[in-house]
Coordinates of C-alpha atoms in Angstrom, one line a residue:
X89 CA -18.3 3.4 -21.3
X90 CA -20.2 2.9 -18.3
X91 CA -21.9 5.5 -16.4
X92 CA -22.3 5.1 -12.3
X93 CA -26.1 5.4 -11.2
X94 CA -28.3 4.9 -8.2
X95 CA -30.5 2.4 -8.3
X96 CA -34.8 2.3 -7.5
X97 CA -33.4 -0.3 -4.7
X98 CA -30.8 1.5 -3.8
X99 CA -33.0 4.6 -3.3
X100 CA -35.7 2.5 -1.4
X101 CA -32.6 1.6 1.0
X102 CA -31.0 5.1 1.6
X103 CA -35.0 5.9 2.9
X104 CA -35.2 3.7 5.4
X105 CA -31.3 4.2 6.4
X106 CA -32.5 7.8 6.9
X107 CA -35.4 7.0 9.0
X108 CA -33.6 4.2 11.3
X109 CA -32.2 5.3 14.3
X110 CA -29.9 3.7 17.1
X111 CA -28.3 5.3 19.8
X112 CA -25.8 3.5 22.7
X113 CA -23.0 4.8 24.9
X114 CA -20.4 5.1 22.1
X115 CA -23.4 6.8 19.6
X116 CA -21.9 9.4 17.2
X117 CA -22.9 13.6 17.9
X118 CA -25.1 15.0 15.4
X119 CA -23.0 17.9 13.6
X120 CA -24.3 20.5 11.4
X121 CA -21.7 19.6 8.8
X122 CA -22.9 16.0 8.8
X123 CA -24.7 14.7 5.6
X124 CA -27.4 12.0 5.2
X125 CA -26.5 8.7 3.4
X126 CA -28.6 10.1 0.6
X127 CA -27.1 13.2 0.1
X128 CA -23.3 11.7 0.5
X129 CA -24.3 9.4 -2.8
X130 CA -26.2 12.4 -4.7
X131 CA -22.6 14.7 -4.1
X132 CA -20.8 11.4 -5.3
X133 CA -23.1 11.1 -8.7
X134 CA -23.3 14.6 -9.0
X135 CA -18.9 15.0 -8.8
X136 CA -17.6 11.9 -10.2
X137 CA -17.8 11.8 -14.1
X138 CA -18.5 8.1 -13.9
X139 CA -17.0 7.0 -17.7
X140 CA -14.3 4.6 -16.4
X141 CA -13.7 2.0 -19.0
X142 CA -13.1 -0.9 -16.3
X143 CA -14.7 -0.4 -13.1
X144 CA -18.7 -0.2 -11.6
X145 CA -20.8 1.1 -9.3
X146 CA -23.8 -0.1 -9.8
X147 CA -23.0 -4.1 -9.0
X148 CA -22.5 -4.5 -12.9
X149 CA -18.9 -6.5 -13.1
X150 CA -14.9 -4.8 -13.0
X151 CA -13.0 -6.3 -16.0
X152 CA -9.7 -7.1 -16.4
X153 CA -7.3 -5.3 -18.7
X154 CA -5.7 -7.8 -21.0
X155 CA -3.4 -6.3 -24.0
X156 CA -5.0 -2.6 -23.5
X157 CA -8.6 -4.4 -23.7
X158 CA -11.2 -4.1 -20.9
X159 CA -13.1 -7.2 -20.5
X160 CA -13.9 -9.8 -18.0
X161 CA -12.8 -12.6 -20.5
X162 CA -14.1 -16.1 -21.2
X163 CA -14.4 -19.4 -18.9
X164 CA -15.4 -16.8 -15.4
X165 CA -17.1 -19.3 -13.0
X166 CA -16.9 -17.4 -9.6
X167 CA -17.5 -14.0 -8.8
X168 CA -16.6 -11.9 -5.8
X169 CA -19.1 -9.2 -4.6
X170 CA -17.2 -5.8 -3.4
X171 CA -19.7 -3.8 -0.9
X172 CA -19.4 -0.4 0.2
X173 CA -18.1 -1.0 3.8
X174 CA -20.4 2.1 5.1
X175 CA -23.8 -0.3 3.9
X176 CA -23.5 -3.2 2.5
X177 CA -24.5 -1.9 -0.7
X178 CA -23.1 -4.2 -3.4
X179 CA -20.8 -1.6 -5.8
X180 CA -19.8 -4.0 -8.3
X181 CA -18.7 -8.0 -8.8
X182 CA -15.0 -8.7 -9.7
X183 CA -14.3 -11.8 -11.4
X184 CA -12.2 -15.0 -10.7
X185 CA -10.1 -15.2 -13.7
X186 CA -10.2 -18.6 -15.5
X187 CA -6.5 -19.8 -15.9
X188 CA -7.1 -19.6 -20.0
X189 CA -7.3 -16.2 -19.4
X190 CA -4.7 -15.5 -17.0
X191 CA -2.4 -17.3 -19.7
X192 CA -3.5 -15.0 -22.2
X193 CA -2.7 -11.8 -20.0
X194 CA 1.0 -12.9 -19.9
X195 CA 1.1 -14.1 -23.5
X196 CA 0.2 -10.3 -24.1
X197 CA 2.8 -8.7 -21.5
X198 CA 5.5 -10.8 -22.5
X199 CA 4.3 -9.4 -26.1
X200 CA 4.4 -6.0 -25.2
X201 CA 7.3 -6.3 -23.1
X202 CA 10.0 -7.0 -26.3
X203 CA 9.0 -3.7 -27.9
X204 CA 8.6 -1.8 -24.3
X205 CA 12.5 -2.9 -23.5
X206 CA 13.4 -1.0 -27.0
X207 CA 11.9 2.2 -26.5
X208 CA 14.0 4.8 -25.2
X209 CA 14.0 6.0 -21.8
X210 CA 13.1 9.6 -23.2
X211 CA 9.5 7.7 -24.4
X212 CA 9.1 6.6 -21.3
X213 CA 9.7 9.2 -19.3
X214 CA 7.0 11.4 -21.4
X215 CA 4.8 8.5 -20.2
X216 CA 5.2 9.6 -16.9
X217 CA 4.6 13.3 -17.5
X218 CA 1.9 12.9 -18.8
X219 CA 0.3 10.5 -16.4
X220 CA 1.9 12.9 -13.8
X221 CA -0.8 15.7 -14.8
X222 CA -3.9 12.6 -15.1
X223 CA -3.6 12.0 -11.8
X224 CA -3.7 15.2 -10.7
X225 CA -6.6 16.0 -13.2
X226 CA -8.4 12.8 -11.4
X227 CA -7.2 13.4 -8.0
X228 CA -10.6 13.5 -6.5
X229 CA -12.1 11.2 -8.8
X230 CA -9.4 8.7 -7.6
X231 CA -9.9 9.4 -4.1
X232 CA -13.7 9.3 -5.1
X233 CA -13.5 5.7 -5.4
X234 CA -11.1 4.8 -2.9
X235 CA -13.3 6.6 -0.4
X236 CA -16.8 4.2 -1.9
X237 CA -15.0 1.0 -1.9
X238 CA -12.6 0.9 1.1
X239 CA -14.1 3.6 3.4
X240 CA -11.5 5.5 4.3
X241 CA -12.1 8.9 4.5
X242 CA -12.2 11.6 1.3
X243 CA -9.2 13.2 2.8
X244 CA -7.0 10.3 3.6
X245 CA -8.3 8.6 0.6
X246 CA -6.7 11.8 -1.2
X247 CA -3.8 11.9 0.8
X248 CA -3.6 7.9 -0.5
X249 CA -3.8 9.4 -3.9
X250 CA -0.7 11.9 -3.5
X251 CA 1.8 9.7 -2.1
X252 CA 1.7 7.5 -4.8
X253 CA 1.4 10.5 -7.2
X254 CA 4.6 11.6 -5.5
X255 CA 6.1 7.7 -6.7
X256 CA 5.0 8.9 -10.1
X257 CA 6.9 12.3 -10.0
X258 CA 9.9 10.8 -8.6
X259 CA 9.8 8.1 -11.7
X260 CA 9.6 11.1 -14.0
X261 CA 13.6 11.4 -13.2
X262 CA 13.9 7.9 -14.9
X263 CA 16.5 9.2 -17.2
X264 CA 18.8 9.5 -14.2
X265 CA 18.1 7.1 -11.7
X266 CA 18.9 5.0 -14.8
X267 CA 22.5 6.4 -15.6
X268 CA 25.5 3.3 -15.2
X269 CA 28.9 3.4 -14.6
X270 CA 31.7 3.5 -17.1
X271 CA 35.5 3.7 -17.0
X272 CA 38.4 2.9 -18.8
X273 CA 40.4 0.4 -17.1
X274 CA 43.3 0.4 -19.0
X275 CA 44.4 1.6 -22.2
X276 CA 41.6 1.6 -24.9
X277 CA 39.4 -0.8 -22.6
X278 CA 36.0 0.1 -21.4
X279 CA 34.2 -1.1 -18.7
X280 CA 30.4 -0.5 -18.5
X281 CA 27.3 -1.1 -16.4
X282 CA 24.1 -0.5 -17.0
X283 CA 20.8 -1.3 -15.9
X284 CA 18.1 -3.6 -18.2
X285 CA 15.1 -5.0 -17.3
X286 CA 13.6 -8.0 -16.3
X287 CA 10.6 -9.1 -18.1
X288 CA 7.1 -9.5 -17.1
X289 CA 6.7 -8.3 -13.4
X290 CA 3.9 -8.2 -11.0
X291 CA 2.6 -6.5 -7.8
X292 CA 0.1 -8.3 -5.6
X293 CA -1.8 -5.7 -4.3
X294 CA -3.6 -5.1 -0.5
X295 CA -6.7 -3.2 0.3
X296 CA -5.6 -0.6 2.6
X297 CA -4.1 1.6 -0.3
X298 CA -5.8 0.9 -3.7
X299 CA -3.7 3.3 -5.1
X300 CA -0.6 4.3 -3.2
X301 CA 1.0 0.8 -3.4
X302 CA 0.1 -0.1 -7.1
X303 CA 1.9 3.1 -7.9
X304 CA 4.5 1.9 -6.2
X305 CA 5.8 -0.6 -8.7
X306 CA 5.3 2.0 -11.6
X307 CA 9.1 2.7 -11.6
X308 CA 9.2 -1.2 -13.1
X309 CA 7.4 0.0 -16.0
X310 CA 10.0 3.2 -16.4
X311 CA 12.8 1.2 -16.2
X312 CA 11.1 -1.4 -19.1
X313 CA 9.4 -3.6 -17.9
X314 CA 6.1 -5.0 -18.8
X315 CA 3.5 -5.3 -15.3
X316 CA 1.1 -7.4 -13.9
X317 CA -1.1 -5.8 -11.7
X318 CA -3.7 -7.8 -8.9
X319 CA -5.3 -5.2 -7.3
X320 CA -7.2 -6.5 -3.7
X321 CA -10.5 -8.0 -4.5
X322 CA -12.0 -5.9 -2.2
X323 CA -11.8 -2.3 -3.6
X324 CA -9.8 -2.9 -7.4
X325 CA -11.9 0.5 -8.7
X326 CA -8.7 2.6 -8.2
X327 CA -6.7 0.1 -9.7
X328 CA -8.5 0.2 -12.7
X329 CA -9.0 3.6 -12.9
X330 CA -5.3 4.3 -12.8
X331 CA -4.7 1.8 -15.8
X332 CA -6.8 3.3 -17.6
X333 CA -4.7 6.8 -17.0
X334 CA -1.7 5.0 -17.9
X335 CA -3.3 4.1 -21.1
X336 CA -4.4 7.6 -21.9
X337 CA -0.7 9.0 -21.0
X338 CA 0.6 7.1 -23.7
X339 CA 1.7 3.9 -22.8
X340 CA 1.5 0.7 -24.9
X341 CA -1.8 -2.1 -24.8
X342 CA -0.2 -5.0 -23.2
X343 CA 3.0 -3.5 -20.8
X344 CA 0.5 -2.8 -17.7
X345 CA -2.1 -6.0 -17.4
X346 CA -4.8 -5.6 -14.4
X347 CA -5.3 -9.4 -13.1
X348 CA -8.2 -9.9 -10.9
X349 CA -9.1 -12.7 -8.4
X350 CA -7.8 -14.5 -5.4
X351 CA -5.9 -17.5 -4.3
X352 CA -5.7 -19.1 -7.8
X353 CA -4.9 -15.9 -9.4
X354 CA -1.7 -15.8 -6.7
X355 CA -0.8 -19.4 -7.4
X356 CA -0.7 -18.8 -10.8
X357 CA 1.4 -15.4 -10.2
X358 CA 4.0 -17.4 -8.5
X359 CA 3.8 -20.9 -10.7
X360 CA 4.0 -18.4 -14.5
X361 CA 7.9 -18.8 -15.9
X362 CA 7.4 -15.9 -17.7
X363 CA 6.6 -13.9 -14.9
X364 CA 10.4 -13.2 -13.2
X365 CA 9.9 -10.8 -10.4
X366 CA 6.5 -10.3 -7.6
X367 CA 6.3 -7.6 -5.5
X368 CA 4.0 -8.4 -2.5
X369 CA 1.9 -6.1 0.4
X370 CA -0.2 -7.9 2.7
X371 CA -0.3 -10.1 5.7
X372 CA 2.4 -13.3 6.7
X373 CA 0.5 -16.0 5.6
X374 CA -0.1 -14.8 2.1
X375 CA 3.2 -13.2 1.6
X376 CA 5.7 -16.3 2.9
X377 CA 3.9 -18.4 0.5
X378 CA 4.1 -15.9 -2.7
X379 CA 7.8 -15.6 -1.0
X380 CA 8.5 -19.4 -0.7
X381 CA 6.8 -20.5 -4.1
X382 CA 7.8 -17.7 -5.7
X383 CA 11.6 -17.7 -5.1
X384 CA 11.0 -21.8 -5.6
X385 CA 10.2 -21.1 -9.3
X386 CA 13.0 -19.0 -9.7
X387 CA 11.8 -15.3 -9.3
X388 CA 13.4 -11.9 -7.8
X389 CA 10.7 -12.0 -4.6
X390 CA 9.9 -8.8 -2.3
X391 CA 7.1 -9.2 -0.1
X392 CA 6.1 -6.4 3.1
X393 CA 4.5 -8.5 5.7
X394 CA 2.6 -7.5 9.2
X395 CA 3.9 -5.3 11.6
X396 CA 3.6 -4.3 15.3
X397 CA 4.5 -0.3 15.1
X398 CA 5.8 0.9 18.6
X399 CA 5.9 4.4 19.5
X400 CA 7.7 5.5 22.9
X401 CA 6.7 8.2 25.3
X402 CA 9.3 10.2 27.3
X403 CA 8.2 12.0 30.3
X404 CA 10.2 15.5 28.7
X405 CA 7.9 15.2 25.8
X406 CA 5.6 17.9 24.6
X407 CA 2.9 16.9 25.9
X408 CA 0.2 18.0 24.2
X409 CA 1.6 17.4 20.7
X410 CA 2.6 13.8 21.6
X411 CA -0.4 13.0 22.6
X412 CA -2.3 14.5 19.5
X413 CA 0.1 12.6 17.9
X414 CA 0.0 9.4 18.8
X415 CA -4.3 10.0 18.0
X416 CA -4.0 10.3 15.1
X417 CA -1.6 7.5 14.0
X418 CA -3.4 5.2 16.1
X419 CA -6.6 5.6 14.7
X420 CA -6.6 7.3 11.6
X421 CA -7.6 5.0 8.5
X422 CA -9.4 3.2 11.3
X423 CA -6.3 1.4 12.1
X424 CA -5.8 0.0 8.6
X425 CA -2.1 1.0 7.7
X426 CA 0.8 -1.1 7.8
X427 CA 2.4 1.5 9.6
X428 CA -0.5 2.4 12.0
X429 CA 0.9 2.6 15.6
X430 CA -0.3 -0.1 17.3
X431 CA 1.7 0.0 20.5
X432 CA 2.0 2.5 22.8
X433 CA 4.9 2.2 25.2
X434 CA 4.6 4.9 28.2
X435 CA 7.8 5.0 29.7
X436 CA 7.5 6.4 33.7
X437 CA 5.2 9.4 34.8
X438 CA 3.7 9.0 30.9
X439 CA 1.6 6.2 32.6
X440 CA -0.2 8.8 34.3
X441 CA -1.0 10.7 30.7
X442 CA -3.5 8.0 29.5
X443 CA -6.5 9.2 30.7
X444 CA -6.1 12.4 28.8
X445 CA -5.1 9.9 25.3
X446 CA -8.7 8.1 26.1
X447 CA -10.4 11.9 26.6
X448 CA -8.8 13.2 23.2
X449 CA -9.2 9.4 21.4
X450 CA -13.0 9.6 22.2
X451 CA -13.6 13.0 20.6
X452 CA -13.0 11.4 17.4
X453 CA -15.9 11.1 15.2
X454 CA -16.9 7.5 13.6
X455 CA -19.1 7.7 10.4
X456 CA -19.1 7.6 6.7
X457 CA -15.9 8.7 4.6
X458 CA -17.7 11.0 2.6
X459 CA -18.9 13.3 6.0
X460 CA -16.3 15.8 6.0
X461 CA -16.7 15.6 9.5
X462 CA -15.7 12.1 9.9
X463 CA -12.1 11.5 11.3
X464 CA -12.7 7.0 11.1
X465 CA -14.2 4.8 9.1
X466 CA -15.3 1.7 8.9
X467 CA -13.6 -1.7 8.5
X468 CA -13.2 -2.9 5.4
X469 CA -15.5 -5.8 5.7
X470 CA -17.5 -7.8 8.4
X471 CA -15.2 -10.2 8.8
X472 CA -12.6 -7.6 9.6
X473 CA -15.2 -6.0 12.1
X474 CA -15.5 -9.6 13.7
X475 CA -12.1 -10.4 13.8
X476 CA -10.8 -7.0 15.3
X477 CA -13.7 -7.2 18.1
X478 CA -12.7 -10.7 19.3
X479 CA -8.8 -9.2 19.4
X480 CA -10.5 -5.8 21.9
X481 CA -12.3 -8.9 23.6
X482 CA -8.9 -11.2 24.6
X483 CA -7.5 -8.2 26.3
X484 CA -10.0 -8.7 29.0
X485 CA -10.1 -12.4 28.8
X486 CA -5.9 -12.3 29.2
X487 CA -5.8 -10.7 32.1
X488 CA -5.7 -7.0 30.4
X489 CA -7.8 -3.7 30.6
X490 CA -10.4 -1.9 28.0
X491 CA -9.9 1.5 28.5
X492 CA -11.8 2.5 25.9
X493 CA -14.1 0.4 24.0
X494 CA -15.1 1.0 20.7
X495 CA -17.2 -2.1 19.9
X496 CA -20.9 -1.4 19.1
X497 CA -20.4 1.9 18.1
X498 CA -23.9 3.3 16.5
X499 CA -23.5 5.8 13.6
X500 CA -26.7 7.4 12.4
X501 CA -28.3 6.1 9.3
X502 CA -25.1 3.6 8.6
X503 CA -27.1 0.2 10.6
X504 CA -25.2 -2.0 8.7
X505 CA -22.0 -0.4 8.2
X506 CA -18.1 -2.2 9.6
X507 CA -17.8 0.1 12.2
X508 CA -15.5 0.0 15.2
X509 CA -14.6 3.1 17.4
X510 CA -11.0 4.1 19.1
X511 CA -10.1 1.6 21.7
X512 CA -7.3 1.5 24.1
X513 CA -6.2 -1.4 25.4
X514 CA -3.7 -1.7 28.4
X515 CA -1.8 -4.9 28.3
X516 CA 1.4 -6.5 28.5
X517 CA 3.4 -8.6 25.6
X518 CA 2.3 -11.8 26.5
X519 CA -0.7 -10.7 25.3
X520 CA -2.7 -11.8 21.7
X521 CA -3.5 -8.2 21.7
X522 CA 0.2 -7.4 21.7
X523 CA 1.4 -10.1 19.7
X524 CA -1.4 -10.3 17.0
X525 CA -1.1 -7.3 14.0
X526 CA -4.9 -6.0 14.8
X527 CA -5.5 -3.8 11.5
X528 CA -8.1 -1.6 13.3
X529 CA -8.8 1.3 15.2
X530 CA -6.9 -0.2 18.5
X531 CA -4.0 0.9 20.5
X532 CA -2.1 -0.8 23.2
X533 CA -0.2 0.4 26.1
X534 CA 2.5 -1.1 27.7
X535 CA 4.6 0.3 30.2
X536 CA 8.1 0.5 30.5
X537 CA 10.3 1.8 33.9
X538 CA 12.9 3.7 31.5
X539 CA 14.2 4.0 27.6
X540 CA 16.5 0.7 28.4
X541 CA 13.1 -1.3 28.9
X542 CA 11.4 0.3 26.4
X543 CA 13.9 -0.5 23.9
X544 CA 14.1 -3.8 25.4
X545 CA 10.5 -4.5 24.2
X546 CA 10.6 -3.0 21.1
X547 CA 13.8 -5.0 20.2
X548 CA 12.1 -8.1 21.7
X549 CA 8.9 -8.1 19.3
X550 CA 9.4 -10.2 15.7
X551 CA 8.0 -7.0 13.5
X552 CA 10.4 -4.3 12.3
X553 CA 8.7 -2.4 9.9
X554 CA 9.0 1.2 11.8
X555 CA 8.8 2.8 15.3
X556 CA 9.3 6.2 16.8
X557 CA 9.8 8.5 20.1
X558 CA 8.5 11.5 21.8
X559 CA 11.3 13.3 23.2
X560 CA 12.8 16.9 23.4
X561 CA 15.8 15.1 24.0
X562 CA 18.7 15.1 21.8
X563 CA 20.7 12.5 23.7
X564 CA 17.7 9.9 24.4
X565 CA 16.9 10.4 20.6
X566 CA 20.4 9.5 19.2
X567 CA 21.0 6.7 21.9
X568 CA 16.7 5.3 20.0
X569 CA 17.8 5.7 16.5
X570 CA 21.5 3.7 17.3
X571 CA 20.0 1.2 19.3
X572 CA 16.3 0.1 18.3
X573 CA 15.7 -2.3 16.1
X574 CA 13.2 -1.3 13.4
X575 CA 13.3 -0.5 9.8
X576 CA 12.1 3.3 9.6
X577 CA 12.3 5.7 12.6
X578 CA 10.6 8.3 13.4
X579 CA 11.6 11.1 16.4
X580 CA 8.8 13.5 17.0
X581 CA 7.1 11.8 14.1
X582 CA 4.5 9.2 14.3
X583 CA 4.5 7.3 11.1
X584 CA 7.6 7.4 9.3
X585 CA 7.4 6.6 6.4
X586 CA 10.2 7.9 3.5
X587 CA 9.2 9.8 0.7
X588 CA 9.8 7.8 -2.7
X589 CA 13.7 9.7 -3.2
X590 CA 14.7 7.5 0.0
X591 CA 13.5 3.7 -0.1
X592 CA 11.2 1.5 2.1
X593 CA 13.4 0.0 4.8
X594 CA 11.0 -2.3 6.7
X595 CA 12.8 -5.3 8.7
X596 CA 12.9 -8.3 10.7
X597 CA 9.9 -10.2 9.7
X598 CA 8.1 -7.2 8.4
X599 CA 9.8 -8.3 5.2
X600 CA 11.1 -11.2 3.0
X601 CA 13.3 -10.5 0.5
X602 CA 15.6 -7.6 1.6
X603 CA 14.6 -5.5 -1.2
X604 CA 12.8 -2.1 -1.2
X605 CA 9.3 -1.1 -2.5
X606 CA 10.6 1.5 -4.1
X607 CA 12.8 4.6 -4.1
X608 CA 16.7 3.8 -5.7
X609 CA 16.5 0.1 -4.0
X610 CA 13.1 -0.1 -5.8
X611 CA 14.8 0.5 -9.2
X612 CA 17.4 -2.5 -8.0
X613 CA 14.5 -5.4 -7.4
X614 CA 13.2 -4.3 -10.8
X615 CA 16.0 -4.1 -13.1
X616 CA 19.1 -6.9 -13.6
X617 CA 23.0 -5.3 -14.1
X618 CA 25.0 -6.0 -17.2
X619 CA 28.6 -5.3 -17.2
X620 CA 30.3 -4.8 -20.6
X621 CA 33.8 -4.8 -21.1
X622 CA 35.4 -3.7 -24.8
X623 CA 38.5 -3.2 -26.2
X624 CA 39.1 -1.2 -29.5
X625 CA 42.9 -1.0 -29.6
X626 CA 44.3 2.0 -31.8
X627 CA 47.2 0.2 -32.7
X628 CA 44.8 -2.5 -34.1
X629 CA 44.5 -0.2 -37.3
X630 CA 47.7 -0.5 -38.3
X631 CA 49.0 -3.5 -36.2
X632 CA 49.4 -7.2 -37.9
X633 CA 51.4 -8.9 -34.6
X634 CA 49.5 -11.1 -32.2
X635 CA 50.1 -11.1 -28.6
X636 CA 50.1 -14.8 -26.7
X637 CA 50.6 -13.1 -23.0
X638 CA 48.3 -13.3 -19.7
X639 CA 45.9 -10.2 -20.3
X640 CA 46.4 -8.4 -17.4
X641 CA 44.7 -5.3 -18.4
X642 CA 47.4 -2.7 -16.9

């Protein structure tokens, strides 16, 4: 067991964060509900029970989980450092997993997975119940971590948390979403489908939910299946922590495996023959090659790719709530959700309205996710910073306008931290701010003379994952939903996204594969269908004539 501690040099570094200053035209307002760096950590040692089996604070390693063991394993020659993005503080180091070792994680699963497929689905389901309640024993420790390692805020990390808690509850119906088909389709023949499962599976994990989207594939274990796990190498705490609750619900060592590392560990995922279905979240490079070698070695491939989430403006709208809005799903999770809006399209007199967006986008406070009073947090790592400054930056150099600039925003005893404030760009679609997936705190206006053009440049742009409109309309809403081109639509709601009884209907090249993340489609990618047809003939019993004839099975 491993208990979470500050450090001497940690200590000696919260000091002088305390005691450094900065200020600049973007610098964050002192609140009376703000904390000091020192005091967030105390609250975090003081609240978080720090006995997780497989994952650090202190810059000691995370392990692996290989048939129900924690440990790093043998042959590790590479290490990757995982810093909180707030300070630079190195939390803990995860490991590049030697290929001896990644073969032993699937010897294990593939182990595990010949008993798993025989238990019955009234074992697993009790799995689920149980693990149902962990989670929301650990909700805060969960969110705890999530908060430490990716930055997010502790409100959104917990509302990270419940959505893929919610996965979890809906997997708890197992029993059902499992039920086949039968009928007798003629006289004493039967006819019967059922679902079994695949195999060994595994879900290749991003950073921007460390444990929303691993939950996600936790309906492959419910239906049978044994599961790979490769949480992001940049915040797997969460990951772990959530196997560990799986194991404590009940489930057997060996059906969920936690994989860590990077490309190897990917190329490995997608080369494996025992490994016969990948479920993918991330960016287009990474996932058209997991899709591409992946379907190549004969796997069931579903991979969520970028996206370019447009959101349109009537001038009937409510104003003020459209506005508040569009705020918040611009910039909330600093940016860092595959279905952050990212394009704002202000159709007519709306043009007129962005001056009040920048006035209500400034007031939002940039600081560490602990502060209860922080509504953005930082990047997840400098690189990321780097990356979306030179993005705000090609706005201006393209011919475009920065609104509001959030680059070099100062936040009080955080010097070091990946920080980047709201900005609004105003552009047009020939634009690398426009056509480039940004993943931070950044919003873009175009305008558009009426719903026809808007529409027309929503249709226009590659992504599909989701979109949405801000009308009091009826008739402009009906002619968006019938006519836009995008995955998942929201009207009078910003980020669409469908609770886990509907599926994940991303599109265009959002997505390869044509599959779902989860939901009922979700149970399809992770199961196979076997149809059985039998014939017990009552005459047979007393019968001793064969028939010769054509079965035609009327």
């Amino acid at each position: 067991m491993l208990r979470t501690r500050v450090t001497p040099l940690v200590k000696s570094q919260l000091r002088r964060a305390i005691s450094s200053s900065s200020t600049s035209a973007y610098a964050q307002p002192a609140t009376a509900s703000s904390s000091s760096p020192a005091q967030i950590l105390a609250d975090v040692e003081a609240n978080r029970p720090g006995l997780w089996k497989g994952t650090r604070t202190d810059g000691g390693p995370t392990t692996n989980l290989i048939g129900g063991e924690f440990t790093v394993g043998s042959g590790v020659e590479k290490w990757i450092d995982v810093n909180d993005p707030s300070t630079q503080r190195l939390l803990t180091r995860v490991p590049e997993t030697s290929h001896a070792e990644m073969v032993r994680i699937v010897d294990r699963a593939q182990d595990a997975f010949l008993e798993w497929r025989d238990s019955s689905v009234l074992r697993r389901q009790a799995v689920f119940l149980k693990l149902q309640a962990l989670i929301k024993e650990h909700h805060d420790d969960l969110a705890r971590a999530i908060t430490l390692e990716q930055g997010k805020t502790f409100a959104d990390a917990k509302g990270d948390v419940l959505r893929g808690l919610q996965v979890v509850e809906t997997v708890c119906g197992i029993p059902n979403l499992l039920m086949g088909e039968k009928l007798e389709v003629s006289k004493d023949m039967d006819t019967e489908t059922r679902r079994v499962p695949l195999g060994v599976g595994a879900a290749i994990c991003p950073f921007n939910f460390p444990a929303m989207i691993p939950l996600w594939s936790a309906v492959s274990i419910a239906a049978g299946n044994s599961l790979i796990i490769k949480p992001s190498e940049r915040d797997p705490g969460a990951a772990m922590m959530l196997a560990e609750l799986f194991e404590r619900a009940g489930l057997p060592k060996g059906v969920l495996s936690v994989l860590h590392g990077t490309v190897p560990a990917v190329k490995f995922i997608c080369e494996e023959p025992r490994i016969k279905a990948i479920s993918f979240v991330g960016g287009d490079r990474a996932g058209k090659y997991i899709y591409e070698t992946g379907s190549k070695n004969g796997k069931r491939v579903q991979a969520n790719l970028g996206a370019k989430n447009h959101c349109i403006i009537m001038p009937d709208a409510n104003r003020n709530f459209a506005l508040n809005s569009i705020v918040g799903a611009a910039f909330g999770a600093a940016g860092q959700r595959c279905m952050a809006l990212s394009v704002l399209v202000a159709v007519g007199d709306t043009q007129d309205w962005i001056p009040e967006l920048v006035r209500r986008a400034k007031q939002l406070k940039v600081g560490n996710g602990f502060d209860p009073s922080t509504e953005i947090g930082p990047l997840i790592t400098p690189a990321a910073k780097e990356r979306v400054e030179s993005l705000i930056a090609s706005a201006e150099k393209e011919g475009g306008k920065i609104t509001l600039d959030g680059r070099g925003v100062q936040v009080p005893g955080y010097p070091d931290g990946n920080f980047v404030g709201p900005t609004i760009l105003e552009a047009d679609t020939s634009m690398s701010c426009y056509k480039e997936e940004i993943f931070g705190p950044v919003l873009t206006v175009v305008k558009a003379r009426d719903l026809d053009h808007a529409i027309e440049i929503i249709n226009s742009n590659k992504y599909g994952n989701g979109t949405s409109i801000f009308t009091q309309d009826g008739a402009t809403a009906r002619k968006f939903e019938r006519t836009v081109e995008a995955g998942q639509i929201g009207i009078n709601v910003p980020i669409p996204v469908p609770l886990p009884m509907f599926a994940w209907s991303g599109n265009k090249g959002s997505v390869l594969g044509q599959t779902s993340l989860y939901g009922k489609l979700g149970l399809e990618f992770w199961t196979q269908h076997k149809t059985t047809t039998s014939l017990w003939r009552s005459e047979d019993a007393i019968s001793d004539k064969a028939s010769v004839s054509m079965p035609t099975q009327n």
